[in-house]
CSV table of C-alpha atoms (C1' of nucleotides) in Angstrom, one decimal:
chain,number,residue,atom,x,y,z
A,1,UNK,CA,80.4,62.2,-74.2
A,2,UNK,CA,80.3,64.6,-77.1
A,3,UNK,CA,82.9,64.9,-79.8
A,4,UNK,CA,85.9,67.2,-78.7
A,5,UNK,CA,84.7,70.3,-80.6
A,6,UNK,CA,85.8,73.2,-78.9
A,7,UNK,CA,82.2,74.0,-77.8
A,8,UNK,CA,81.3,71.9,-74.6
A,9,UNK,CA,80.0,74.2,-71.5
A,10,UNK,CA,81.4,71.6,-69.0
A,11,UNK,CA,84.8,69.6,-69.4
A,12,UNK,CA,87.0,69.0,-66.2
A,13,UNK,CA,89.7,67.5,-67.9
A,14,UNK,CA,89.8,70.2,-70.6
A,15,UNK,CA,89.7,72.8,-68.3
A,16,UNK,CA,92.3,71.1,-66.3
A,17,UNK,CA,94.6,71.3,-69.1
A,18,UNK,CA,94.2,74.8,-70.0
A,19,UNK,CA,94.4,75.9,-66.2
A,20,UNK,CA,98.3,73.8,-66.9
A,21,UNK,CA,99.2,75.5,-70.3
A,22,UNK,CA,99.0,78.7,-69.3
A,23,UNK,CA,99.9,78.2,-65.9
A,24,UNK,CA,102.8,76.9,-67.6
A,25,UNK,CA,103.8,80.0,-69.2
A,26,UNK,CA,103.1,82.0,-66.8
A,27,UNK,CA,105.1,80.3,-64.3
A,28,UNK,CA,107.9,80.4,-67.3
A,29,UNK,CA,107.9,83.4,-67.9
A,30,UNK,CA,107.4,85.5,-64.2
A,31,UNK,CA,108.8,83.4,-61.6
A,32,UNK,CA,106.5,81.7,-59.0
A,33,UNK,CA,106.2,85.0,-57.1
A,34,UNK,CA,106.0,87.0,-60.3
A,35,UNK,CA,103.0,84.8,-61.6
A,36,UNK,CA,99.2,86.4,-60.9
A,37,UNK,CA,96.8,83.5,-60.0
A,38,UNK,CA,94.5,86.3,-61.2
A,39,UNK,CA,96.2,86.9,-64.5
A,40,UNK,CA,96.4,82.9,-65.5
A,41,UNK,CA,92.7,82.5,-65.3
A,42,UNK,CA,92.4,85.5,-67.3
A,43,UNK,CA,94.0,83.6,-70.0
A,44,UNK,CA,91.5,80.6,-69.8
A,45,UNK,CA,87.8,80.4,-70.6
A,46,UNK,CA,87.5,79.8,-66.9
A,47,UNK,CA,87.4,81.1,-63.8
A,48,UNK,CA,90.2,81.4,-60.7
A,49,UNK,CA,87.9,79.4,-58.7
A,50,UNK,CA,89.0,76.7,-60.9
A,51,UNK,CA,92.1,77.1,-60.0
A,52,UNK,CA,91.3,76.2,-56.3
A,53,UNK,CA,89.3,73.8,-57.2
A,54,UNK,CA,91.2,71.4,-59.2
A,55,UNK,CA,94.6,72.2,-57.5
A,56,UNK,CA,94.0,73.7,-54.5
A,57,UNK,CA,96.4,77.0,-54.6
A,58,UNK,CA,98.9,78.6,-56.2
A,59,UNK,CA,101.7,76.4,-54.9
A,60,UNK,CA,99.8,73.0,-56.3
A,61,UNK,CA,98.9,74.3,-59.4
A,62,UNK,CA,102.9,75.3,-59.8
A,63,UNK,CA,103.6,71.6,-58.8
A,64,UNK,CA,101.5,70.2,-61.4
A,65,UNK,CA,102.7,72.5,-63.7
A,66,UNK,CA,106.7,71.6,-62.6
A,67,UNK,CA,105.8,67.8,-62.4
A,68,UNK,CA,103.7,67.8,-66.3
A,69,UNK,CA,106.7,69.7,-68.0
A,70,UNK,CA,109.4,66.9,-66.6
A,71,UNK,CA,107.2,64.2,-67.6
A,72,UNK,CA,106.9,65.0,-71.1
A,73,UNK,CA,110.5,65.9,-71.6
A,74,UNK,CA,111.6,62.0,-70.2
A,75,UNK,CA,108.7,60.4,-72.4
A,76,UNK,CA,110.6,63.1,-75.4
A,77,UNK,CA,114.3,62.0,-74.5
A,78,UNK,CA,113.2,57.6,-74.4
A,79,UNK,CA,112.4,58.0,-78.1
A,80,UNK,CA,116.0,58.6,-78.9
A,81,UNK,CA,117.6,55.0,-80.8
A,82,UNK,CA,121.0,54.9,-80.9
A,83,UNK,CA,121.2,50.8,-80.5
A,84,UNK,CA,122.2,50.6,-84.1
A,85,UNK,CA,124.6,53.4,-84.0
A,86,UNK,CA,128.4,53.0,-83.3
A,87,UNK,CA,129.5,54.9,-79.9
A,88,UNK,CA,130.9,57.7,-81.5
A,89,UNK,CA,127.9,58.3,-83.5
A,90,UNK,CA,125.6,57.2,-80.9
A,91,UNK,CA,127.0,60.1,-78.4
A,92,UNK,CA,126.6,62.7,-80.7
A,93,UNK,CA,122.9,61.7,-81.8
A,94,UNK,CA,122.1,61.6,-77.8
A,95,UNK,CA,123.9,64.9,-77.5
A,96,UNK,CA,121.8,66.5,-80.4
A,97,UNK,CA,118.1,64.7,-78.7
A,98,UNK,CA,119.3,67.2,-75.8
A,99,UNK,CA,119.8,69.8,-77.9
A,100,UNK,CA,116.7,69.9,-80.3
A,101,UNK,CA,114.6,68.9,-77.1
A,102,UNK,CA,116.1,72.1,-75.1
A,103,UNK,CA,115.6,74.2,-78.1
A,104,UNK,CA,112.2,73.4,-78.7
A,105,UNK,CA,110.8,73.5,-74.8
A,106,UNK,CA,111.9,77.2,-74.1
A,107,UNK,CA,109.3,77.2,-71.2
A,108,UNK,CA,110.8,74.0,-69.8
A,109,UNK,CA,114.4,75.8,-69.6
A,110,UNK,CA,113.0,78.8,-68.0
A,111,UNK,CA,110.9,76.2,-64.9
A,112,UNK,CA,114.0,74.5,-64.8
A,113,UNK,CA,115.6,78.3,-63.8
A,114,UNK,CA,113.0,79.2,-62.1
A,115,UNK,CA,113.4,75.8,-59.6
A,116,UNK,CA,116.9,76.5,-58.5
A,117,UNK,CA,116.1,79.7,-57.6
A,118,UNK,CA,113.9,78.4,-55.2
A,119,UNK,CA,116.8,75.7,-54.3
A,120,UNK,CA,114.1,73.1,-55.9
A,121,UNK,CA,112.2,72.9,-52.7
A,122,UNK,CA,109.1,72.3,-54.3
A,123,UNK,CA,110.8,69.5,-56.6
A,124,UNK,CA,112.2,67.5,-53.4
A,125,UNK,CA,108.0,67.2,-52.7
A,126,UNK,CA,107.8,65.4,-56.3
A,127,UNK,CA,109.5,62.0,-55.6
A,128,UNK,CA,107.9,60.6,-58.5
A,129,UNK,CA,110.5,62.6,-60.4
A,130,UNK,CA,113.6,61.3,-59.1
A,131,UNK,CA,112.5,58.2,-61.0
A,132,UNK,CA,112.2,59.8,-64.4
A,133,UNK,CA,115.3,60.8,-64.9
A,134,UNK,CA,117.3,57.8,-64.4
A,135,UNK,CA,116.6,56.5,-68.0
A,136,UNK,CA,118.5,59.4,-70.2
A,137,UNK,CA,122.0,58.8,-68.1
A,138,UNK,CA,121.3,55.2,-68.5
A,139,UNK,CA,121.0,54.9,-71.9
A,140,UNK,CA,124.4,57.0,-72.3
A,141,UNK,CA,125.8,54.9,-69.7
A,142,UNK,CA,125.7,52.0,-72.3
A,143,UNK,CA,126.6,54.0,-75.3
A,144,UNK,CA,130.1,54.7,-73.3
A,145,UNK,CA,130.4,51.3,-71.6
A,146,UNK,CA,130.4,50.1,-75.5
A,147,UNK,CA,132.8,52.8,-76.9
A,148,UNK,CA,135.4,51.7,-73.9
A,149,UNK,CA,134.8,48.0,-74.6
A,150,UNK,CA,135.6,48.8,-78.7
A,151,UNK,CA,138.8,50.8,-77.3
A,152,UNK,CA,137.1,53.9,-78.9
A,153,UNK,CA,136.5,56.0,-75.4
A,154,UNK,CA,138.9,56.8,-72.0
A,155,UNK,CA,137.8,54.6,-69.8
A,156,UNK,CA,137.7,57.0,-66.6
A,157,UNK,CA,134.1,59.3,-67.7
A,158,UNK,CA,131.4,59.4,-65.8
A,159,UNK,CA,128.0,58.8,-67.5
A,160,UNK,CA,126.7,61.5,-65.2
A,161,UNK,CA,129.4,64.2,-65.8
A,162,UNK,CA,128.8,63.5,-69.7
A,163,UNK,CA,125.5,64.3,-69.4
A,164,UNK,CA,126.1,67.4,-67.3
A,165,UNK,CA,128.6,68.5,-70.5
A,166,UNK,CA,125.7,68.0,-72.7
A,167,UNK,CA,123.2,69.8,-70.6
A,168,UNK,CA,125.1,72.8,-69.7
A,169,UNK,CA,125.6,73.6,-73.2
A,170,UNK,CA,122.5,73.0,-74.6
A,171,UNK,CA,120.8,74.9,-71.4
A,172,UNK,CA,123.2,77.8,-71.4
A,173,UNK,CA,122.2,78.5,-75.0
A,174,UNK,CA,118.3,79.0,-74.3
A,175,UNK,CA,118.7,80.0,-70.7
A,176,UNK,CA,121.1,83.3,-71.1
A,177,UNK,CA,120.0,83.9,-74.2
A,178,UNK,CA,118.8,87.4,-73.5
A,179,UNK,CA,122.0,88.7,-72.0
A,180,UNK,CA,123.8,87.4,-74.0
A,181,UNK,CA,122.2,89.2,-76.8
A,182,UNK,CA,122.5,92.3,-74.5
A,183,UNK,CA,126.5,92.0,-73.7
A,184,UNK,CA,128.0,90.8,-76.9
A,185,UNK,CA,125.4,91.5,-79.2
A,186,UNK,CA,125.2,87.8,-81.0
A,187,UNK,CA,121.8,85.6,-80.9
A,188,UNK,CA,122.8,82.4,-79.8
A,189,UNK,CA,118.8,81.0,-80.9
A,190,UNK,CA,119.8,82.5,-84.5
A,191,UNK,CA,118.7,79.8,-87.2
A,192,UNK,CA,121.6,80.7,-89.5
A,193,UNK,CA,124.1,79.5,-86.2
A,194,UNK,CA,122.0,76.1,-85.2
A,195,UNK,CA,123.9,73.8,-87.2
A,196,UNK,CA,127.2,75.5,-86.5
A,197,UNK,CA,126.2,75.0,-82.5
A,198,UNK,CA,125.0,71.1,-82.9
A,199,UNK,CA,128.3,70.6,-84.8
A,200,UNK,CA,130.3,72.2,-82.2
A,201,UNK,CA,128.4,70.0,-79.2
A,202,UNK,CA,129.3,66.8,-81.0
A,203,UNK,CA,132.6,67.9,-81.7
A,204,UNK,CA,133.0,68.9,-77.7
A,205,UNK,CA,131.8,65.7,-76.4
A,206,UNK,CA,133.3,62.9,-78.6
A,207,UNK,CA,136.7,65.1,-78.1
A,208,UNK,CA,137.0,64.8,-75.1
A,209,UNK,CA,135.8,60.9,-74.8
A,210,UNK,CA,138.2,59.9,-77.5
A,211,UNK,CA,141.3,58.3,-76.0
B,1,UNK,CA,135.8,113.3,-41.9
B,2,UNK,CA,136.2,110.6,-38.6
B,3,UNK,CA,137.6,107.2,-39.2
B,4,UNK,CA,135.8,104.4,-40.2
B,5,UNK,CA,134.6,102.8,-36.8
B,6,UNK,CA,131.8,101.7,-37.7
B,7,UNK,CA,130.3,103.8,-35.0
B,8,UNK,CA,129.4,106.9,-37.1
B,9,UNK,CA,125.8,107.8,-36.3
B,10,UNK,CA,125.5,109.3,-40.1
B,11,UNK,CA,127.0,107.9,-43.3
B,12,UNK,CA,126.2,108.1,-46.9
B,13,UNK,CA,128.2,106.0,-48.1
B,14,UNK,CA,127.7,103.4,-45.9
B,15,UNK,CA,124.2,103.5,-45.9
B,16,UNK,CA,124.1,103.3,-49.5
B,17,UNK,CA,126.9,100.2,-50.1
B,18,UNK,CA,124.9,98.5,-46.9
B,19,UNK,CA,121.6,99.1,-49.3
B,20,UNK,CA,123.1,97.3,-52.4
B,21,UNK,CA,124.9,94.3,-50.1
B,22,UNK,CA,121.7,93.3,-49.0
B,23,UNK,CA,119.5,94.3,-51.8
B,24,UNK,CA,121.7,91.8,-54.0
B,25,UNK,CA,121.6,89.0,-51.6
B,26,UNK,CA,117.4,89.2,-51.6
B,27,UNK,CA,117.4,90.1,-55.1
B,28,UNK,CA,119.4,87.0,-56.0
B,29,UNK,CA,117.5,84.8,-53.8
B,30,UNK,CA,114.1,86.5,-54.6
B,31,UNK,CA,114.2,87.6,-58.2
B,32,UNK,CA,113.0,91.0,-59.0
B,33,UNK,CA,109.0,90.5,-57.7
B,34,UNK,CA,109.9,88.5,-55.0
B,35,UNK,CA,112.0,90.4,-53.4
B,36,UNK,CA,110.5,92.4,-50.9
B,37,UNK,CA,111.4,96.4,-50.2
B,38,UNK,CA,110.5,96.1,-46.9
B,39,UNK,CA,112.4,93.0,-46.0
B,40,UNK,CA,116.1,94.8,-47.7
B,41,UNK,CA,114.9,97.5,-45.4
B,42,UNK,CA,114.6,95.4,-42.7
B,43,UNK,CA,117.8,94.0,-43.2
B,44,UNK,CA,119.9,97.1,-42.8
B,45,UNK,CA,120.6,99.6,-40.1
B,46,UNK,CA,118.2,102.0,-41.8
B,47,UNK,CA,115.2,102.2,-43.0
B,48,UNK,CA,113.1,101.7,-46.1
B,49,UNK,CA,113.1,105.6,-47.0
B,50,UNK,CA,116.3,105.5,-47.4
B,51,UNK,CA,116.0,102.9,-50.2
B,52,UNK,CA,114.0,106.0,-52.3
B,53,UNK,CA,116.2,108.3,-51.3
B,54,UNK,CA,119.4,107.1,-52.4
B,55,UNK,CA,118.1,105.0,-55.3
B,56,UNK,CA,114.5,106.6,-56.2
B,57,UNK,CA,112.6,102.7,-55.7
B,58,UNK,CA,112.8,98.9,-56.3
B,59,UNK,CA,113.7,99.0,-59.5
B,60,UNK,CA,116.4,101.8,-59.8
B,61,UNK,CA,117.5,99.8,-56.7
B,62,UNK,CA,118.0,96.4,-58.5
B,63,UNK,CA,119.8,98.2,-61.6
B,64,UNK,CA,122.3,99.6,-59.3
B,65,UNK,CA,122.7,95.8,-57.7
B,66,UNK,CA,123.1,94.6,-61.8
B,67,UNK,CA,125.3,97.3,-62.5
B,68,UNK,CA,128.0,97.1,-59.3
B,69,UNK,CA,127.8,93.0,-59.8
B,70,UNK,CA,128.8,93.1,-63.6
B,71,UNK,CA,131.5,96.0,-62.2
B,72,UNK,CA,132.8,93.3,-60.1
B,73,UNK,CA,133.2,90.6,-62.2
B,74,UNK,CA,135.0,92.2,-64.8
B,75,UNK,CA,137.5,93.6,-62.8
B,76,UNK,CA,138.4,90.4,-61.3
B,77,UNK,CA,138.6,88.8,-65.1
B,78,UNK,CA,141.2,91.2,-65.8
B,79,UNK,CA,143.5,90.2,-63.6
B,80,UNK,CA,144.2,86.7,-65.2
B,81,UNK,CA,147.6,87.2,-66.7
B,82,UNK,CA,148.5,84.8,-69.3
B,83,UNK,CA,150.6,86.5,-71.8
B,84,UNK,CA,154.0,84.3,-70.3
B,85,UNK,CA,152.0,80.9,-71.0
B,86,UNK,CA,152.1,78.8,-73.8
B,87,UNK,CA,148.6,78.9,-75.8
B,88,UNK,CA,146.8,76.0,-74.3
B,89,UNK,CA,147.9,76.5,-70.8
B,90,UNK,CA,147.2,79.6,-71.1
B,91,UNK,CA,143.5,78.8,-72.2
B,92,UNK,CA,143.2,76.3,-69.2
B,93,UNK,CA,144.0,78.9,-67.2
B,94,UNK,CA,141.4,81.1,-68.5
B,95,UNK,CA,139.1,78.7,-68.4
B,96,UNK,CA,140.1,78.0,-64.6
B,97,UNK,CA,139.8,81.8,-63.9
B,98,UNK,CA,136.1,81.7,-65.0
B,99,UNK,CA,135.5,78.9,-63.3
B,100,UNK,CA,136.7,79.9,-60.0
B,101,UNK,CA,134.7,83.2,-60.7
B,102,UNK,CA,131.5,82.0,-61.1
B,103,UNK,CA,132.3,79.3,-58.0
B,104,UNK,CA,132.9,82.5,-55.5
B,105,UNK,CA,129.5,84.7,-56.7
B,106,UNK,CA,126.6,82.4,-56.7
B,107,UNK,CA,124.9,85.8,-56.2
B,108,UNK,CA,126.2,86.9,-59.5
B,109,UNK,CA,124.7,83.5,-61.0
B,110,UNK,CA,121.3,84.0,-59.3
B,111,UNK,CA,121.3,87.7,-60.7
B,112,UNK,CA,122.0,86.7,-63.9
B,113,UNK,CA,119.5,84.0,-64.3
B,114,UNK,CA,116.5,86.7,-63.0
B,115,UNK,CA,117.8,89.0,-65.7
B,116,UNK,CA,117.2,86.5,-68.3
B,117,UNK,CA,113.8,85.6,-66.7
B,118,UNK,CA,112.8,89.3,-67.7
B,119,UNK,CA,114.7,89.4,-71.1
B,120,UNK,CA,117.4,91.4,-69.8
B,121,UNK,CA,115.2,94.4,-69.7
B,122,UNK,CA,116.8,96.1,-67.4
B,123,UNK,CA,120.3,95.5,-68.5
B,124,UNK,CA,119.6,97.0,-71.9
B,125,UNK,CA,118.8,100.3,-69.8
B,126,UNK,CA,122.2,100.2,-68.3
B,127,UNK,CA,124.8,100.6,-71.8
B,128,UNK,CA,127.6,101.2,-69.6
B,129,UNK,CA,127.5,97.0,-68.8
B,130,UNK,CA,128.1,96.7,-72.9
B,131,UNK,CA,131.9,98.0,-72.6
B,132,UNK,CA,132.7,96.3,-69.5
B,133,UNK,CA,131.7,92.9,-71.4
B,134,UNK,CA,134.1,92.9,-74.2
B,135,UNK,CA,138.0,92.7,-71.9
B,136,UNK,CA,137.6,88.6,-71.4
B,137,UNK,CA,136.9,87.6,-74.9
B,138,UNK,CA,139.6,89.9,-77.1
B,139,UNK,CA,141.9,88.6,-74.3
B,140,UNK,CA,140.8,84.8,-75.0
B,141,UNK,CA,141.0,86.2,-78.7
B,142,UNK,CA,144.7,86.9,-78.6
B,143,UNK,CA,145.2,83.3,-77.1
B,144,UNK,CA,143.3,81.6,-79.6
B,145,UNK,CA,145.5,83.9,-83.0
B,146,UNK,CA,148.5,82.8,-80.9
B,147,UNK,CA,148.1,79.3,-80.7
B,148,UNK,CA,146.6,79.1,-84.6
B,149,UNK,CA,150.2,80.6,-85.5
B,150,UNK,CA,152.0,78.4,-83.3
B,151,UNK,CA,150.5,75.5,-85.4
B,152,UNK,CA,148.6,74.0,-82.5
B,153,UNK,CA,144.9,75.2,-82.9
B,154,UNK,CA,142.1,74.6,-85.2
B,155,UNK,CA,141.5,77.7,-87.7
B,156,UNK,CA,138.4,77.7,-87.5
B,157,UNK,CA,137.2,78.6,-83.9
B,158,UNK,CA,135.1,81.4,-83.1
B,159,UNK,CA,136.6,83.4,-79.6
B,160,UNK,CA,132.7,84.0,-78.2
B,161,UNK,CA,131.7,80.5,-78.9
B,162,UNK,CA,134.6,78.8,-77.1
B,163,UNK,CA,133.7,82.1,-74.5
B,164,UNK,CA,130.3,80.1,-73.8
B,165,UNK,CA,131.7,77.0,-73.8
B,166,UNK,CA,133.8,77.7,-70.9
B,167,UNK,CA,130.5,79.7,-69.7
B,168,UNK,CA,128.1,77.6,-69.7
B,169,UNK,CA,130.2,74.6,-68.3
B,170,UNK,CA,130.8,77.2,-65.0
B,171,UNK,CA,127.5,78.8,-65.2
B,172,UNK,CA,125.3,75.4,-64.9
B,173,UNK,CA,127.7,73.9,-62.5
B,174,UNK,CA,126.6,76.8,-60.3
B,175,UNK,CA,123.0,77.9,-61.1
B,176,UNK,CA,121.8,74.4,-61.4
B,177,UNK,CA,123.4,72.8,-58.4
B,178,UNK,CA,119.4,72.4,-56.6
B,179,UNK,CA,117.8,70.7,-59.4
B,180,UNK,CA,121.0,68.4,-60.0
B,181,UNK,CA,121.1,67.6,-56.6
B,182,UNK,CA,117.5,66.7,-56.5
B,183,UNK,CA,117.4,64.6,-59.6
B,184,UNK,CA,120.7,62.5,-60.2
B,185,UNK,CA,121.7,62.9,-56.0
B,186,UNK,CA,124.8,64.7,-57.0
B,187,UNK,CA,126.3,67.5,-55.4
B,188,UNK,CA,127.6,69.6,-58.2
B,189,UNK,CA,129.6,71.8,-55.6
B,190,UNK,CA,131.3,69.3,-53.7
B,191,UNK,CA,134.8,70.2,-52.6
B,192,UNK,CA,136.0,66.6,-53.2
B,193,UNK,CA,134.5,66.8,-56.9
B,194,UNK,CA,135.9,70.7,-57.1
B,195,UNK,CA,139.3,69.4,-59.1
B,196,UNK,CA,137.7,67.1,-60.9
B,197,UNK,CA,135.4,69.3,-63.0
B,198,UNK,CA,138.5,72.1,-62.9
B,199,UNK,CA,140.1,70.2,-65.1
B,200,UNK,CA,137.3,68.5,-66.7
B,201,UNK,CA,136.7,71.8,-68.3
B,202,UNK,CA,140.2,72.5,-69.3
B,203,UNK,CA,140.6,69.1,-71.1
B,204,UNK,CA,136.9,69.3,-73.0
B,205,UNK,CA,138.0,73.1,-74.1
B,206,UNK,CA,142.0,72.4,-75.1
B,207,UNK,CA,140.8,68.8,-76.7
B,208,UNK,CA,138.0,70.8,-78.9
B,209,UNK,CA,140.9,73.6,-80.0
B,210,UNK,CA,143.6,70.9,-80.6
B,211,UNK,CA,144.2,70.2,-84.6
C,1,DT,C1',60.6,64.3,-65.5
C,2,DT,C1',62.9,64.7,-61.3
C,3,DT,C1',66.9,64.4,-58.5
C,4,DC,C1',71.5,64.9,-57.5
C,5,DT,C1',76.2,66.3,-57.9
C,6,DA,C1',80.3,67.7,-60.3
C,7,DA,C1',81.5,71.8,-62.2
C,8,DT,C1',81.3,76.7,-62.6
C,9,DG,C1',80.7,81.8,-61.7
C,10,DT,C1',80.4,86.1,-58.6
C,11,DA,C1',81.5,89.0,-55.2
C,12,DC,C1',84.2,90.2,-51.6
C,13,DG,C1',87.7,90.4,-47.8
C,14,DA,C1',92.1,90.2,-45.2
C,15,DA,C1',96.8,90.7,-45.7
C,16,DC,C1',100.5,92.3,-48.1
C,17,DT,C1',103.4,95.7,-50.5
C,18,DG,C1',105.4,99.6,-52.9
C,19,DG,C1',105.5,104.2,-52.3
C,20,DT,C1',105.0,108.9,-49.9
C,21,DA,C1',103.8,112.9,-46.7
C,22,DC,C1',105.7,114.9,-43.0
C,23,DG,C1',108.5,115.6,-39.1
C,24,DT,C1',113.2,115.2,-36.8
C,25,DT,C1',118.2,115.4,-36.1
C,26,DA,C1',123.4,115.3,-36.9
C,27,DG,C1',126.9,117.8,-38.3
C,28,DT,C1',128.8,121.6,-41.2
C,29,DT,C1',129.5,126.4,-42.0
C,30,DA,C1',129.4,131.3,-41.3
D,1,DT,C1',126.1,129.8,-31.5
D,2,DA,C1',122.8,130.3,-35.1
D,3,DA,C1',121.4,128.9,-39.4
D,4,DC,C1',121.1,125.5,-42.8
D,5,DT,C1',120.9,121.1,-45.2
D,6,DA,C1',121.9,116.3,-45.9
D,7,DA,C1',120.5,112.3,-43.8
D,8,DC,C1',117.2,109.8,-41.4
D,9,DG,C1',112.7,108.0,-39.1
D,10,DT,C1',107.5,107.3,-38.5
D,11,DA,C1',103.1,106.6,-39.9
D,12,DC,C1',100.2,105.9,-43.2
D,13,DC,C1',97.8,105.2,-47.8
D,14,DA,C1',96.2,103.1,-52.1
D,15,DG,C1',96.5,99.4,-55.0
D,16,DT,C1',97.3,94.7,-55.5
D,17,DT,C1',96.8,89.7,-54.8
D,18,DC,C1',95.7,85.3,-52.8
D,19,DG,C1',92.1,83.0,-51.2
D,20,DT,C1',87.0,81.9,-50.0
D,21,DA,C1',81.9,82.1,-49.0
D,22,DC,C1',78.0,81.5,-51.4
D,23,DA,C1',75.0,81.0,-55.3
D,24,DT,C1',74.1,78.7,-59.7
D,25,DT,C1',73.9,75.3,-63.5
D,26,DA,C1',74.9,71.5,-66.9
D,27,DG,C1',74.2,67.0,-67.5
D,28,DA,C1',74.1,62.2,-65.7
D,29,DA,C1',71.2,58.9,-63.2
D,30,DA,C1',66.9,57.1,-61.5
DNA sequence: TTTCTAATGTACGAACTGGTACGTTAGTTA
DNA sequence: TAACTAACGTACCAGTTCGTACATTAGAAA
């Protein structure tokens, strides 16, 4: 096994990858119907025989793509350590994990889109990623539990309809970017406005869990 | 001019608004590749010629779907009258009108979510959208001066940014509801939870304007 | 070196899809 | 009722796109 130097003729795993990258954007940034099997090999140093012959079709290779993208965005969100926090602090660092993490995975947003507008029938195929997405809820789950046992928090929230608060915010912001731009003419990714926005989620969320 | 039977063997106007129902039902299901000119076609009383002969083709087609849907929406926002309500109920009842709005035109959702997928393109051809856009936040605006005099609201707020609060709350609630259900098992749209979130909303949105 | 197979490349086909050429008809107007 | 035009229908084409049959080769194993 050579050193990874860019220059090997054959590499399954490499061109594996590669096939996933820019199947990934493609995927993103098209739709599934809108994506060319033609036009992601293109992009590659390979061939679209590879395509069918590490994934099988179109539809697999958008399954692997779907299945990589949540994967690395749980391992992302488990790195967040709010143990030593107090709850109100601890919310609003979970709060801003979602919100760098949405910022910085524009592709993931747009799969995420692209999913429902296929009613995530492909996703309901991918049991494995039920599991995966337990673990961020969880972890605010505690973070609450511990605010309502300190008498900081209302006791009636749901973990889930806290991270649903989180989410839609953060996911609106990448997601309708574009018309948003278009209608009222403000950039809601605009560098200058970041902080402003992180501020404002905090400020939303602990709000409304304060008693 | 006969009466509208329903029997009339020729009809502009019929033919046309029967081209743009469907076309925004496949278009919003579809997105903008996958929807099929053939299958609108085949979905109508008439025929696929007729699709270039009112509109020109596909996408002249789907611009006049964008353009009637944003037509629609608008209207129905101006009917929210709050000038008789004291400034928070009267932003809870915006709030509630948006989110009633978005909950009746799941199309509208799907449309705008295929428009971002292309970077609102097409919108940006269509500048009449632009004025239409502008009625639901100076209203929200007014609100927002009015309850800042009244001593009860933060200076500080922003009328768009507390315009995609409430958006984005409505807007994931809706356009996600696949994905959610898939992952976390939770029906986002479920009539028993409908209340719930209504006023979920209005308390996150009045507790982040409240001194 | 020889053998073997995972990995790769080429060329092509069948089905699909947006668009159009051309012919027909309903209903109005003179 | 004759002429005219907006509205409509049919049949087809040209380009695209997913998928595959078949040939080839790099590199490991014997």
């Amino acid at each position: 096994m050579r050193a990874d130097t860019g220059e090997r003729r054959r590499d399954a795993e490499r061109t594996r990858t590669e096939l996933l990258d820019v199947a990934t954007e493609e995927f993103a940034d098209r739709g599934y119907s809108g994506a060319r099997v033609d036009e992601i090999a293109a992009r590659t140093r390979t061939t679209k025989r590879m395509i069918y012959y590490y994934f099988g079709g179109k539809e697999q290779l958008y399954l692997a793509v779907l299945e990589r993208a949540y994967a690395e965005i749980r391992a992302a969100e488990r790195t967040a350590d709010v143990g030593h926090l107090d709850p109100v602090a601890a919310v609003r660092r979970l709060a801003e994990v979602t919100f760098d993490h949405h910022e910085a995975h524009p592709a993931f947003i747009k799969l995420v889109g692209v999913e429902n507008a296929q009613q995530a029938k492909h996703m309901n195929h991918v049991a494995r990623l039920v599991d995966l997405n337990s673990s961020a809820v969880d972890l605010l789950r505690e973070v609450l539990d511990r605010g309502h046992d300190e008498g900081l928090f209302r006791a009636d929230v749901d973990a889930l309809d806290v991270h649903m608060m989180i989410s839609s915010f953060c996911f609106f912001r990448v997601a309708n970017r574009h018309t948003w731009g278009a209608l009222f003419d403000r950039d809601l990714l605009d560098p200058q406005r970041r902080e402003h926005y992180r501020t404002m989620l905090g400020d939303l969320v602990t709000g409304y869990l304060r008693k």
